[in-house]
Every structure is written in structure tokens, then in C-alpha cells.
Amino acid sequence: MLRYALNRILLLLLTLLGVLVITFIISRVLPGSPVEMMLGSRPTPEQIEAARIALGLDQPIWVQFFAYLRDVLSGDFGTSLRTGQSVISDIGARFAATAELVTVGFALALAIGIPLGIHSAVKPNAISDHAARSVSVIGLALPVFFLGLLFQLVFHGQLGWLPLQGRIDGDVMLDTPFDPVTGFFLIDTLLAGNLTAFGSALAHLALPVLTLAAATTASVMRVTRNNMIEVMSQDHIKTVIAYGLPTEKVHYRYALRAALVPLLTVFGLIYGYMLGGSVIVEYVFDWPGIGGYAVNSVITNDFPAVTGVTLVLATAYLTVNLAVDLLYQVVDPRLRVS
Amino acid sequence: MTSRGFISRALASALVIALSLTAAVSSVRADTLVYALYDDIKDWDPAVAFSLEAILLRNVYEPLVRYAALEPGDPSDTPPIEGVLATNWQVSDDALTWTFTLRDGVTFHDGTPLNAAAAKASLDRTIALGQGAAFIWDGVEEITAPDDTTLVIRASRPIPIDLIASAQYGAYIYSPTAAENGTDWFNQGNASGTGPYTVAGWTRGQQIVLEQNPDYWRTWEEGQFKRVIMKVVAEAATQAQLIRSGGADFVTLLPVDLLQRLKNDADITVDLAPSWINTQALINTKKYPTDDINFRRALTHAWDYASIATEIYQGTADVARGPVPATMWGHNPDLPAPAFDLEEAKRLVEASGIPPRDRKISAAYVGTAAEVTNSLLVFQAYLATIGVELQLRPGPWGKIWDDAKNLRTAPNMQVLSWWPTYPTPADWLQGMYRTEDPTLFNLAHYSNEEFDALVDQARALESTDRQAAIDLYARAQQILVDDAVAIFFADVSARYVHRSDIEGVEKNPAYVGVDFYSLRRRQP
């Protein structure tokens, strides 16, 4: 087990090095000068030249690469040309926002998607199955930005129930401050015993989470359904049904458990994908997360930020998948024996 | 309780909590102004900032003097400069020494008193850093502070220090005590000016909160905003919804079609006012086939000026006359109105002698500007009718600017929006058209000794004989029109979009954004 984990971590590091090389090269050979981004609207030739030298852009690309590698290994991802802040602190400020959004959205998607999938699987072709599948098709087919705008129009524009954008109310944040311990506002506000801020954070989270969960729920439901149908037709399930065990117990205790191993892989991939793929939701709701940061960095050719954010997202994605692989050992007793 | 029962109950109660809290969440306090920005502030150091930061800085910092807003239709030949931190100023006969008398009893937000030594330290630092817009002070030889209220700026050649000191970038006076902490300190969201608002908090990528400066040298009255929240809202549709619902009092990023829709809402005021931003399509004077003057002139006649201003800009821009906006002092009002005349264009193309197979040109522009894209599509269609093929090359600014500077990769036409760093026609004439080596913003790659000489002479006369300068600038503008170095097509209007209960919005072309101090909320 330990050896397996070590092997996987080594592989992860090698993959990251590959990611680093590729993003470094792509961001450096892209046409266009990033210098102007740094210098505001009307730089002088002297300022441009000074900035090029300061950024090391006058050096050969391999010199730039090794300098960058050295910095990254010592934990320095450079300074963002667009925000003027250190890339690490930029990412730090935004990563928790994305993680909170994605985690809550993912939990909601699982909470709805798995029971729905099981329900569809045990009553295939019933009306409720068709209904659930139709809804899931709609969830998958509706573009996320459209759904987000629709929710905004209905719940903010028409009903006035929920806030339109942002992560927390400006006044609340200022009048009842709380310490950013975990970066998850829901947790931090509760730790501080600050219910006003908790309510504001929760209300702001509602629409982006719903939007994000809508598409994901559909995927979760369909995968669960397919796997459950397969498991339900197997002999050991037929046996427990024949023994007359309660239906709930058969579905959740025996069938779901057997279906869980392939599901875990998919869920791991979905979660990892959501971390980088929540860009559109973040954009529509002005969620100050990592996705929007990545997109803006790419658009403005802010190469230190692009490389930094790619590395962080790749690390997160690979870590989630590593965690899933290790979870197999927990979920599937056969793997522990071998 | 089963686990499923627990989950559904938890979800239900979460929803109830969320819904019950929303009423409190979405209301804005009457004494708070919410201003939607389209991007976060990057450079907090007033010596470095050179972009949309001006929206924030103008409310936190103050310059020595400012450009006063003009009523529409006012003659603009004499720039109306008025004192802010300076109460009085004089220029010596040789136009080299400027003496400012500073306002008494002003303190910076950190408690440091404003005196001549502080102002000197602030300007000296901006000049020494040499970043952002520091170049506006080029020609300043020495700044001295003979006593607490007297600041003397000596220049090596005549330069209009009064105009320069009114710039929206690079001319703010900040606390020397604070500045000792360096640019990094500013960039953590810190500020220390003398302005009406202090920075109370910055949440990166989300919002900046300003609060009334209790020690401000002007008096506060009932009804002025106690707090201003500058919210980062990147999406235009979200900004539109936010102002509709009252979640924002001002929005800053709206495409023209949304603007037309908001106009119909009685709760929202959409005002247009002259700005000093103009947009032109520079024509490359060195690259074949636009190096031919007849060919260039033909292009200027194939542009449907009036329709583009009314249909595409939907009235948010006026047809430009020449390179300098009509409301900037020194604009030449005698320039001929540009004429859309396809017959004439066709005749000029033939007269150019460029063979039909070579009548192909390219135009580069920032791809996100819908008005520019649509204008060029119209232009492309008209050019096709006279046998000229226009290839459109949209792109991000960083890339197209890089291409345009280099003659080998430059397009035949480059669309460029421009605004001045301080109020002078020279900003356009020198910045975009004076001979440059290497090329920076002269993206028409234009070089004309007579023009260069006129601009140089006019600049030297700006502070001593403004009328003579205006005459020289007028001749320089005529030369650019005669040489067809650009299609001057849009004097863009500033858009002030706010809730209708906001009053006191000062529309000043010299500064972006609004002066929060002058705003009030009308009580229902």
C-alpha cells in the first residue's frame, strides 16, 4: 500500500514537471508582448526596455526556463503582470473561493444525483425513470452560462430573493468582519459565530451552486444509473433479493457498494474537472475564484500567472485522482488482499 | 433518521435560511454608494497607476490644480484650470518658473500635514520612479520648497506646468510618510492622500470600500455618501441587472444595445457627455499599397461617417473632425467635414495607379470592441464595391500592438482609441503622429518634418502664448487630414449610467469616472 502510494506520488511529480515544461513553452512562444499589460496604457520606450530586462525576456528561452524552475522549486511563482501581485498570493486568495463553490456544488450534485440514479436503475423504464432521465438530458444540454443567466433573471431580477453576484455582501463583510481561517466562508463565518455573514455567504452561494450542480447532477445521475443497472443484474444481488432483505438495504448497502468503485473514478474526474471548469459560473456570478483568474491571465498573456495557475490546477486534479485511487483500497476489500 | 432523510432535511433548512436572509442581503443602505467597476485595481501607487485606477485615485488623492468641467457649448480655447491643493499660482516671464501657493490646514489620511516639503517629496518621488505617467514631468529641472506654503517648480524649457499638474495620472500629491513604505505597500490596497475618501478595505478581485475622510478640508454636508463600495463586476449583462435591481448605483461597462434598453427604465439615467476619447483608423504610410497618398485618400472617402455614428455607435459618438476631439482646446474647427463619397473613392483608387490585383489591405483592431468590429464590416462592404479587398485582423491588444510597431508585420490600417494624459492637443499630435524611432504609437508610421516642426514649436508656446500655439496646432491638424494618415471617425461620448435618484454627477472629460464627493441621493 505504502509503496503503491509512493509510486503514484512520484508519477504525479513527473507529470507536473511535464505540465510545467509545456505551459512554460506555450506561454513564451505565444505572439504578443505581455509588457504593455504591466505598464499601463502609454509606456515609454525606456519603460518597456526596463520591463523586458526585469522580466528576463531578453534572455534565451532555456535560461528563462531554468530560472523559472529554480523559482518554482523555492515556492516562488513570480509576479502577475496583470494584477501586480505575487502569483502565489493571487492563487491563494482565489483557490478557496473556487474550492468552496465546487465542493458545495459537487456535494449537492451527489446528494441529488445518486438517489435519483439508483431510483432510475431499480425501476428502469418507469415513468419516474423517464422523467429523471429527461431532466438530466436538459441539465446536460443547457449551456451553463444560459442557466446561470436564467437563474439570475428569475431569482434576482424577478423574485428578488437571492443576490446577483459576488461572494458576500460588501456591507456585511465590512461591518461584521471574520477571520479567513479556512477560506471557506461558510466555515469561517460559523467559526466566528457570525450568523449575519454566514447567511450572506450562503445566499451568495445559492445561485452559482445551483447552476454548477445542475449540469453535474445530470452526469452523476446517469453514471450511477448505468452502473447500478449492471450491478443489479448480478447473481449476488439477485441472491440477497431472494433472501427477502429490505429493498433499501439491498440498494444502498449491497448494490451501491458494488457499483461504487467505477463510480469513484468518475466522481474523482468530475470533481477535478469542476475545479478548473467552473470558469463560466465564476464569470457569470463574478465569483472571485481561480477559473476567472486563469481565463483573464490567458487573455492578457500574463505568463507567470498562466503557468502558476496551470500548475496549481494540475496538482489539484492529480491529487484528487490520487486520492480516489487510494480510496479504492478502502472501498474494495479485494484490492487490499492482493 | 436515515441518512437520506437527514440530507433532505439539511437541504431544506439551508434553503429556508438562505431565503429568509435575502431581504437583508440585497438592500443597499441609503448613505452607501455602490459603483460597479469592470476590473480590479492593479496599481495602487499613485506614482505608477496609469489605467482605470484613476476612477479610484481621483476620490482618494488630489492634485495641485484641476481641469474644471465645462458646460456643453462653452468655448474651450482657454483650459479652465482651478486650484485644488494650490490656491494660487504664477508663472515667471520666461515661462520657466512656476510658483504655487498651497492650501493651509490640509492633512493626509495618515495625519501627515500637507506642506510644500510634502508636495515636493511626492512629485520628486513620482519623477524619480519614472513609471506610469511620470513622463508628463519631462523638462522639470528642480522642485523646491522655500517655505511651508510655497512650492516652486523650475523647468529647463517652457512647459505648461498648470496643465500637467491637472493630469489624472502621475500628478497626485500623496503622503511622503506613506510613500516611504514603497510601491509594495501601496499595492496591498493602501493609500494616503488628501482626498474626500479614505480606503477602508480591499478584497482582491471583489470590492474596494471607501469611507468619508472625517478631516477633509472641504466640509461634509448631510446627504453626501458616507461609504462607497466599488464592486468588481466583469460581465456587462450582470452590470445591467445590478443597476436594474438597485444593487448598484453606477455601472461602467455597457455595450450600446444594452444602453438603449436601460434608457427606457425610469429608475435609470443614461447620460452622454463629451469625452476626450477618440477612435481612429491609422493608415500605414510606409506599407504598400497604403503608402500611396491617393489610395489613402480613397479609403477616407469609403467610410460612411454619418451612418456609422448614428447606426453603429447609436449616437454614443460624434463624427470626428481631425485627430483632436472637438471639446479639447486647440481643436481646429475649420477642418473640412469628412465626406463619404464612393465615386470619389473609386476615382482616387484608379488615380493611384495601384494595379487591381494589389488592391488588398488589412485592418487590425481589438476584437472585443463591438462598435469597431461592426464599423469595419460596413467599411469592408463598401470597399468591395470599389474593388478594394479588406482583410480584418482582430486580436488582443498586446498582440496587435506588437505587430503594428514592426513595419514587416504591421497591417495597412490600425484602429486605435486614444485619450490624453494631460489636457493638451499635443498628446494626440505628438503621441500618434510625430516621427518616432523606434515606433511606439505612431502606428501610421508617419514622418513629416514640417509637421514635426509645427508640433514642437506649438508645444514650446503652450505656456507663454497659447493663441500662437493654437494656430500652429491648427496647421498641424490640417496637414494630417491632407496627408490622409488616418480615418478620423469617432469622438466617443462618455457614458454616465446611474440610478435616477443619484444627483450631482459632474461630467468632466479630463477625468474618468465620477467625483463621489459631489454626489447626493435624492430623498424620496
Short mmCIF file of N, CA, C and O in Angstrom, two decimals, chain A residues 166-276:
data_model
loop_
_atom_site.label_atom_id
_atom_site.label_comp_id
_atom_site.label_asym_id
_atom_site.label_seq_id
_atom_site.Cartn_x
_atom_site.Cartn_y
_atom_site.Cartn_z
N GLY A 166 -21.11 38.01 -6.75
CA GLY A 166 -20.19 38.20 -5.65
C GLY A 166 -20.27 37.05 -4.65
O GLY A 166 -21.06 36.12 -4.81
N ARG A 167 -19.44 37.15 -3.63
CA ARG A 167 -19.31 36.05 -2.69
C ARG A 167 -19.95 36.36 -1.34
O ARG A 167 -20.31 35.47 -0.59
N ILE A 168 -20.05 37.65 -1.05
CA ILE A 168 -20.65 38.05 0.22
C ILE A 168 -21.03 39.52 0.06
O ILE A 168 -20.50 40.22 -0.80
N ASP A 169 -21.96 39.97 0.87
CA ASP A 169 -22.40 41.35 0.77
C ASP A 169 -21.30 42.30 1.26
O ASP A 169 -20.69 42.05 2.30
N GLY A 170 -21.07 43.36 0.50
CA GLY A 170 -19.98 44.28 0.81
C GLY A 170 -20.10 44.89 2.20
O GLY A 170 -19.14 44.92 2.97
N ASP A 171 -21.29 45.36 2.53
CA ASP A 171 -21.51 45.99 3.83
C ASP A 171 -21.30 45.00 4.96
O ASP A 171 -20.69 45.32 5.98
N VAL A 172 -21.80 43.79 4.76
CA VAL A 172 -21.70 42.75 5.80
C VAL A 172 -20.24 42.45 6.09
O VAL A 172 -19.81 42.39 7.24
N MET A 173 -19.49 42.30 5.00
CA MET A 173 -18.07 41.98 5.13
C MET A 173 -17.35 43.05 5.95
O MET A 173 -16.45 42.77 6.72
N LEU A 174 -17.78 44.31 5.75
CA LEU A 174 -17.09 45.41 6.40
C LEU A 174 -17.57 45.62 7.84
O LEU A 174 -16.78 45.88 8.73
N ASP A 175 -18.87 45.46 8.03
CA ASP A 175 -19.44 45.76 9.35
C ASP A 175 -19.28 44.60 10.32
O ASP A 175 -19.17 44.81 11.52
N THR A 176 -19.29 43.37 9.82
CA THR A 176 -19.10 42.22 10.70
C THR A 176 -17.99 41.34 10.14
O THR A 176 -18.24 40.30 9.56
N PRO A 177 -16.75 41.80 10.29
CA PRO A 177 -15.64 41.05 9.71
C PRO A 177 -15.41 39.73 10.43
O PRO A 177 -15.82 39.55 11.57
N PHE A 178 -14.79 38.77 9.71
CA PHE A 178 -14.45 37.49 10.31
C PHE A 178 -13.10 37.07 9.76
O PHE A 178 -12.69 37.52 8.70
N ASP A 179 -12.40 36.21 10.52
CA ASP A 179 -11.06 35.80 10.10
C ASP A 179 -11.13 34.74 9.02
O ASP A 179 -11.89 33.80 9.13
N PRO A 180 -10.33 34.88 7.99
CA PRO A 180 -10.29 33.84 6.96
C PRO A 180 -9.42 32.67 7.41
O PRO A 180 -8.25 32.61 7.09
N VAL A 181 -9.98 31.76 8.17
CA VAL A 181 -9.19 30.64 8.70
C VAL A 181 -9.01 29.57 7.62
O VAL A 181 -7.90 29.19 7.29
N THR A 182 -10.14 29.13 7.06
CA THR A 182 -10.06 28.07 6.05
C THR A 182 -10.21 28.63 4.64
O THR A 182 -9.91 27.96 3.67
N GLY A 183 -10.72 29.84 4.51
CA GLY A 183 -11.01 30.39 3.19
C GLY A 183 -12.39 29.99 2.70
O GLY A 183 -12.89 30.55 1.74
N PHE A 184 -13.00 29.02 3.37
CA PHE A 184 -14.40 28.67 3.07
C PHE A 184 -15.27 29.59 3.93
O PHE A 184 -15.28 29.47 5.15
N PHE A 185 -16.00 30.50 3.29
CA PHE A 185 -16.76 31.48 4.07
C PHE A 185 -17.80 30.81 4.96
O PHE A 185 -18.06 31.26 6.07
N LEU A 186 -18.40 29.72 4.47
CA LEU A 186 -19.43 29.05 5.27
C LEU A 186 -18.84 28.57 6.59
O LEU A 186 -19.49 28.68 7.64
N ILE A 187 -17.64 28.07 6.52
CA ILE A 187 -16.99 27.56 7.74
C ILE A 187 -16.45 28.70 8.60
O ILE A 187 -16.68 28.76 9.81
N ASP A 188 -15.76 29.65 7.93
CA ASP A 188 -15.15 30.75 8.68
C ASP A 188 -16.18 31.58 9.44
O ASP A 188 -15.94 31.99 10.57
N THR A 189 -17.32 31.83 8.82
CA THR A 189 -18.34 32.65 9.48
C THR A 189 -18.91 31.90 10.68
O THR A 189 -19.18 32.49 11.71
N LEU A 190 -19.08 30.58 10.52
CA LEU A 190 -19.60 29.80 11.65
C LEU A 190 -18.59 29.75 12.79
O LEU A 190 -18.95 29.89 13.96
N LEU A 191 -17.31 29.59 12.42
CA LEU A 191 -16.26 29.58 13.45
C LEU A 191 -16.28 30.88 14.23
O LEU A 191 -16.04 30.90 15.43
N ALA A 192 -16.55 31.97 13.52
CA ALA A 192 -16.57 33.28 14.18
C ALA A 192 -17.90 33.53 14.87
O ALA A 192 -18.09 34.56 15.50
N GLY A 193 -18.83 32.59 14.71
CA GLY A 193 -20.16 32.77 15.29
C GLY A 193 -20.91 33.93 14.68
O GLY A 193 -21.76 34.56 15.30
N ASN A 194 -20.58 34.23 13.43
CA ASN A 194 -21.15 35.41 12.77
C ASN A 194 -22.27 34.97 11.83
O ASN A 194 -22.05 34.66 10.67
N LEU A 195 -23.51 34.94 12.34
CA LEU A 195 -24.61 34.39 11.55
C LEU A 195 -25.03 35.30 10.40
O LEU A 195 -25.45 34.82 9.34
N THR A 196 -24.88 36.61 10.60
CA THR A 196 -25.24 37.53 9.51
C THR A 196 -24.37 37.24 8.30
O THR A 196 -24.85 37.12 7.17
N ALA A 197 -23.06 37.15 8.55
CA ALA A 197 -22.14 36.89 7.44
C ALA A 197 -22.38 35.50 6.86
O ALA A 197 -22.31 35.30 5.64
N PHE A 198 -22.71 34.54 7.73
CA PHE A 198 -22.98 33.18 7.25
C PHE A 198 -24.17 33.20 6.29
O PHE A 198 -24.13 32.62 5.20
N GLY A 199 -25.21 33.91 6.70
CA GLY A 199 -26.40 34.00 5.84
C GLY A 199 -26.07 34.64 4.52
O GLY A 199 -26.50 34.16 3.45
N SER A 200 -25.28 35.71 4.57
CA SER A 200 -24.92 36.41 3.33
C SER A 200 -24.11 35.48 2.43
O SER A 200 -24.35 35.40 1.23
N ALA A 201 -23.15 34.77 3.03
CA ALA A 201 -22.31 33.87 2.23
C ALA A 201 -23.17 32.76 1.61
O ALA A 201 -23.01 32.41 0.44
N LEU A 202 -24.09 32.23 2.42
CA LEU A 202 -24.94 31.14 1.93
C LEU A 202 -25.83 31.63 0.79
O LEU A 202 -25.98 30.96 -0.24
N ALA A 203 -26.41 32.82 0.97
CA ALA A 203 -27.29 33.36 -0.07
C ALA A 203 -26.52 33.60 -1.36
O ALA A 203 -27.01 33.34 -2.46
N HIS A 204 -25.28 34.09 -1.22
CA HIS A 204 -24.48 34.34 -2.42
C HIS A 204 -24.06 33.05 -3.10
O HIS A 204 -23.83 33.01 -4.29
N LEU A 205 -23.96 32.00 -2.29
CA LEU A 205 -23.51 30.72 -2.82
C LEU A 205 -24.64 30.02 -3.59
O LEU A 205 -24.39 29.22 -4.49
N ALA A 206 -25.88 30.35 -3.24
CA ALA A 206 -27.02 29.56 -3.73
C ALA A 206 -27.07 29.46 -5.26
O ALA A 206 -27.08 28.35 -5.80
N LEU A 207 -27.12 30.57 -5.94
CA LEU A 207 -27.30 30.51 -7.39
C LEU A 207 -26.11 29.89 -8.13
O LEU A 207 -26.32 29.01 -8.97
N PRO A 208 -24.88 30.31 -7.84
CA PRO A 208 -23.78 29.64 -8.54
C PRO A 208 -23.73 28.14 -8.26
O PRO A 208 -23.45 27.35 -9.17
N VAL A 209 -24.03 27.74 -7.01
CA VAL A 209 -24.01 26.32 -6.68
C VAL A 209 -25.09 25.58 -7.47
O VAL A 209 -24.85 24.52 -8.05
N LEU A 210 -26.29 26.16 -7.50
CA LEU A 210 -27.37 25.52 -8.25
C LEU A 210 -26.98 25.36 -9.72
O LEU A 210 -27.19 24.32 -10.33
N THR A 211 -26.41 26.42 -10.29
CA THR A 211 -26.02 26.37 -11.69
C THR A 211 -24.98 25.28 -11.93
O THR A 211 -25.09 24.48 -12.85
N LEU A 212 -23.98 25.29 -11.06
CA LEU A 212 -22.89 24.33 -11.21
C LEU A 212 -23.40 22.91 -11.00
O LEU A 212 -23.02 21.98 -11.71
N ALA A 213 -24.31 22.75 -10.02
CA ALA A 213 -24.80 21.42 -9.68
C ALA A 213 -25.70 20.87 -10.77
O ALA A 213 -25.77 19.66 -10.98
N ALA A 214 -26.40 21.76 -11.49
CA ALA A 214 -27.39 21.29 -12.46
C ALA A 214 -26.76 20.36 -13.49
O ALA A 214 -27.23 19.24 -13.70
N ALA A 215 -25.69 20.82 -14.10
CA ALA A 215 -25.06 20.01 -15.14
C ALA A 215 -24.42 18.77 -14.52
O ALA A 215 -24.51 17.67 -15.07
N THR A 216 -23.81 18.94 -13.35
CA THR A 216 -23.10 17.84 -12.72
C THR A 216 -24.07 16.76 -12.24
O THR A 216 -23.79 15.57 -12.36
N THR A 217 -25.19 17.20 -11.67
CA THR A 217 -26.19 16.24 -11.20
C THR A 217 -26.58 15.29 -12.33
O THR A 217 -26.70 14.08 -12.14
N ALA A 218 -26.77 15.85 -13.50
CA ALA A 218 -27.16 15.05 -14.64
C ALA A 218 -26.13 13.95 -14.92
O ALA A 218 -26.48 12.79 -15.09
N SER A 219 -24.84 14.34 -14.92
CA SER A 219 -23.80 13.33 -15.17
C SER A 219 -23.81 12.28 -14.07
O SER A 219 -23.76 11.08 -14.34
N VAL A 220 -23.86 12.76 -12.82
CA VAL A 220 -23.81 11.85 -11.68
C VAL A 220 -24.96 10.85 -11.77
O VAL A 220 -24.79 9.64 -11.61
N MET A 221 -26.14 11.37 -12.07
CA MET A 221 -27.31 10.52 -12.13
C MET A 221 -27.16 9.44 -13.22
O MET A 221 -27.43 8.27 -12.99
N ARG A 222 -26.71 9.84 -14.36
CA ARG A 222 -26.63 8.88 -15.48
C ARG A 222 -25.57 7.81 -15.21
O ARG A 222 -25.81 6.63 -15.46
N VAL A 223 -24.44 8.21 -14.69
CA VAL A 223 -23.40 7.22 -14.41
C VAL A 223 -23.87 6.25 -13.34
O VAL A 223 -23.67 5.04 -13.44
N THR A 224 -24.50 6.82 -12.28
CA THR A 224 -24.99 5.96 -11.20
C THR A 224 -26.00 4.96 -11.75
O THR A 224 -25.95 3.76 -11.45
N ARG A 225 -26.89 5.44 -12.57
CA ARG A 225 -27.94 4.59 -13.11
C ARG A 225 -27.33 3.43 -13.90
O ARG A 225 -27.66 2.26 -13.67
N ASN A 226 -26.43 3.74 -14.81
CA ASN A 226 -25.84 2.71 -15.65
C ASN A 226 -25.13 1.65 -14.83
O ASN A 226 -25.30 0.46 -15.05
N ASN A 227 -24.34 2.12 -13.86
CA ASN A 227 -23.58 1.17 -13.05
C ASN A 227 -24.51 0.32 -12.19
O ASN A 227 -24.27 -0.87 -12.00
N MET A 228 -25.55 0.96 -11.66
CA MET A 228 -26.47 0.23 -10.80
C MET A 228 -27.22 -0.84 -11.60
O MET A 228 -27.43 -1.96 -11.12
N ILE A 229 -27.63 -0.50 -12.81
CA ILE A 229 -28.35 -1.48 -13.63
C ILE A 229 -27.48 -2.72 -13.83
O ILE A 229 -27.94 -3.85 -13.71
N GLU A 230 -26.20 -2.43 -14.07
CA GLU A 230 -25.28 -3.55 -14.30
C GLU A 230 -25.16 -4.42 -13.05
O GLU A 230 -25.27 -5.64 -13.11
N VAL A 231 -24.99 -3.75 -11.91
CA VAL A 231 -24.81 -4.49 -10.65
C VAL A 231 -26.09 -5.24 -10.28
O VAL A 231 -26.04 -6.39 -9.82
N MET A 232 -27.21 -4.59 -10.48
CA MET A 232 -28.48 -5.19 -10.07
C MET A 232 -28.76 -6.51 -10.79
O MET A 232 -29.52 -7.34 -10.30
N SER A 233 -28.15 -6.69 -11.95
CA SER A 233 -28.42 -7.92 -12.70
C SER A 233 -27.48 -9.05 -12.29
O SER A 233 -27.55 -10.15 -12.81
N GLN A 234 -26.56 -8.75 -11.35
CA GLN A 234 -25.59 -9.77 -10.98
C GLN A 234 -26.15 -10.74 -9.95
O GLN A 234 -27.09 -10.42 -9.21
N ASP A 235 -25.55 -11.93 -9.90
CA ASP A 235 -26.09 -13.03 -9.09
C ASP A 235 -26.20 -12.69 -7.61
O ASP A 235 -27.21 -12.98 -6.97
N HIS A 236 -25.13 -12.03 -7.06
CA HIS A 236 -25.16 -11.82 -5.61
C HIS A 236 -26.30 -10.89 -5.20
O HIS A 236 -26.87 -11.02 -4.13
N ILE A 237 -26.66 -9.97 -6.06
CA ILE A 237 -27.78 -9.09 -5.74
C ILE A 237 -29.09 -9.87 -5.83
O ILE A 237 -29.98 -9.76 -4.96
N LYS A 238 -29.18 -10.67 -6.90
CA LYS A 238 -30.39 -11.49 -7.03
C LYS A 238 -30.56 -12.36 -5.78
O LYS A 238 -31.67 -12.54 -5.28
N THR A 239 -29.41 -12.85 -5.27
CA THR A 239 -29.47 -13.71 -4.09
C THR A 239 -30.02 -12.96 -2.88
O THR A 239 -30.93 -13.44 -2.21
N VAL A 240 -29.48 -11.76 -2.62
CA VAL A 240 -29.95 -11.04 -1.42
C VAL A 240 -31.42 -10.65 -1.57
O VAL A 240 -32.16 -10.61 -0.59
N ILE A 241 -31.81 -10.34 -2.83
CA ILE A 241 -33.24 -10.04 -3.03
C ILE A 241 -34.06 -11.29 -2.71
O ILE A 241 -35.09 -11.22 -2.03
N ALA A 242 -33.55 -12.46 -3.17
CA ALA A 242 -34.27 -13.71 -2.94
C ALA A 242 -34.37 -14.02 -1.45
O ALA A 242 -35.36 -14.56 -0.97
N TYR A 243 -33.32 -13.61 -0.69
CA TYR A 243 -33.38 -13.82 0.76
C TYR A 243 -34.44 -12.95 1.40
O TYR A 243 -34.77 -13.12 2.56
N GLY A 244 -34.94 -11.98 0.65
CA GLY A 244 -36.01 -11.14 1.18
C GLY A 244 -35.53 -9.99 2.03
O GLY A 244 -36.24 -9.51 2.89
N LEU A 245 -34.29 -9.54 1.81
CA LEU A 245 -33.81 -8.37 2.56
C LEU A 245 -34.60 -7.13 2.15
O LEU A 245 -35.09 -7.05 1.03
N PRO A 246 -34.67 -6.15 3.06
CA PRO A 246 -35.42 -4.92 2.70
C PRO A 246 -34.82 -4.25 1.45
O PRO A 246 -33.59 -4.22 1.30
N THR A 247 -35.68 -3.70 0.60
CA THR A 247 -35.25 -3.12 -0.67
C THR A 247 -34.18 -2.04 -0.46
O THR A 247 -33.17 -2.01 -1.14
N GLU A 248 -34.45 -1.12 0.50
CA GLU A 248 -33.50 -0.04 0.77
C GLU A 248 -32.10 -0.59 1.05
O GLU A 248 -31.11 -0.09 0.53
N LYS A 249 -32.08 -1.63 1.86
CA LYS A 249 -30.81 -2.22 2.28
C LYS A 249 -30.11 -2.84 1.08
O LYS A 249 -28.89 -2.71 0.91
N VAL A 250 -30.90 -3.50 0.23
CA VAL A 250 -30.31 -4.11 -0.96
C VAL A 250 -29.68 -3.03 -1.85
O VAL A 250 -28.54 -3.15 -2.29
N HIS A 251 -30.43 -1.97 -2.05
CA HIS A 251 -29.96 -0.93 -2.97
C HIS A 251 -28.74 -0.20 -2.42
O HIS A 251 -27.74 -0.05 -3.12
N TYR A 252 -28.85 0.27 -1.17
CA TYR A 252 -27.79 1.15 -0.67
C TYR A 252 -26.62 0.38 -0.07
O TYR A 252 -25.49 0.79 -0.19
N ARG A 253 -26.91 -0.76 0.58
CA ARG A 253 -25.86 -1.48 1.29
C ARG A 253 -25.08 -2.39 0.34
O ARG A 253 -23.86 -2.43 0.36
N TYR A 254 -25.81 -3.09 -0.53
CA TYR A 254 -25.12 -4.09 -1.36
C TYR A 254 -24.86 -3.60 -2.78
O TYR A 254 -23.73 -3.61 -3.26
N ALA A 255 -25.91 -3.13 -3.46
CA ALA A 255 -25.74 -2.77 -4.88
C ALA A 255 -24.86 -1.53 -5.04
O ALA A 255 -23.89 -1.51 -5.80
N LEU A 256 -25.18 -0.49 -4.26
CA LEU A 256 -24.43 0.76 -4.40
C LEU A 256 -22.95 0.54 -4.08
O LEU A 256 -22.07 1.05 -4.75
N ARG A 257 -22.71 -0.27 -3.06
CA ARG A 257 -21.34 -0.52 -2.66
C ARG A 257 -20.55 -1.18 -3.78
O ARG A 257 -19.41 -0.82 -4.07
N ALA A 258 -21.21 -2.11 -4.46
CA ALA A 258 -20.54 -2.81 -5.57
C ALA A 258 -20.34 -1.87 -6.75
O ALA A 258 -19.37 -1.98 -7.50
N ALA A 259 -21.28 -0.94 -6.89
CA ALA A 259 -21.18 -0.02 -8.03
C ALA A 259 -20.20 1.12 -7.74
O ALA A 259 -19.83 1.88 -8.64
N LEU A 260 -19.78 1.23 -6.49
CA LEU A 260 -19.05 2.43 -6.06
C LEU A 260 -17.64 2.55 -6.67
O LEU A 260 -17.18 3.65 -6.93
N VAL A 261 -17.00 1.42 -6.93
CA VAL A 261 -15.62 1.51 -7.40
C VAL A 261 -15.52 2.23 -8.74
O VAL A 261 -14.80 3.23 -8.86
N PRO A 262 -16.25 1.78 -9.77
CA PRO A 262 -16.19 2.55 -11.01
C PRO A 262 -16.74 3.97 -10.84
O PRO A 262 -16.25 4.92 -11.45
N LEU A 263 -17.75 4.13 -9.95
CA LEU A 263 -18.32 5.47 -9.74
C LEU A 263 -17.28 6.42 -9.17
O LEU A 263 -17.19 7.58 -9.57
N LEU A 264 -16.49 5.91 -8.21
CA LEU A 264 -15.48 6.76 -7.58
C LEU A 264 -14.56 7.39 -8.63
O LEU A 264 -14.23 8.57 -8.56
N THR A 265 -14.14 6.57 -9.60
CA THR A 265 -13.26 7.08 -10.63
C THR A 265 -13.91 8.26 -11.35
O THR A 265 -13.32 9.33 -11.52
N VAL A 266 -15.17 8.04 -11.74
CA VAL A 266 -15.87 9.09 -12.48
C VAL A 266 -16.05 10.33 -11.61
O VAL A 266 -15.81 11.46 -12.06
N PHE A 267 -16.45 10.11 -10.35
CA PHE A 267 -16.68 11.27 -9.48
C PHE A 267 -15.38 12.05 -9.26
O PHE A 267 -15.37 13.29 -9.23
N GLY A 268 -14.29 11.31 -9.12
CA GLY A 268 -12.99 11.97 -8.96
C GLY A 268 -12.69 12.85 -10.16
O GLY A 268 -12.28 14.01 -10.03
N LEU A 269 -12.93 12.28 -11.34
CA LEU A 269 -12.68 13.05 -12.56
C LEU A 269 -13.58 14.28 -12.62
O LEU A 269 -13.15 15.38 -12.97
N ILE A 270 -14.86 14.07 -12.25
CA ILE A 270 -15.81 15.19 -12.30
C ILE A 270 -15.37 16.31 -11.36
O ILE A 270 -15.33 17.49 -11.73
N TYR A 271 -15.00 15.94 -10.13
CA TYR A 271 -14.60 16.96 -9.16
C TYR A 271 -13.36 17.72 -9.65
O TYR A 271 -13.31 18.95 -9.60
N GLY A 272 -12.39 16.96 -10.12
CA GLY A 272 -11.18 17.59 -10.63
C GLY A 272 -11.49 18.52 -11.78
O GLY A 272 -10.98 19.64 -11.87
N TYR A 273 -12.37 18.05 -12.65
CA TYR A 273 -12.74 18.87 -13.80
C TYR A 273 -13.44 20.15 -13.36
O TYR A 273 -13.19 21.23 -13.89
N MET A 274 -14.31 20.02 -12.34
CA MET A 274 -15.06 21.20 -11.88
C MET A 274 -14.14 22.28 -11.33
O MET A 274 -14.42 23.47 -11.46
N LEU A 275 -13.03 21.86 -10.71
CA LEU A 275 -12.11 22.85 -10.13
C LEU A 275 -11.64 23.84 -11.19
O LEU A 275 -11.56 25.04 -10.97
N GLY A 276 -11.30 23.31 -12.36
CA GLY A 276 -10.85 24.21 -13.42
C GLY A 276 -11.98 24.63 -14.33
O GLY A 276 -11.89 25.61 -15.06
#
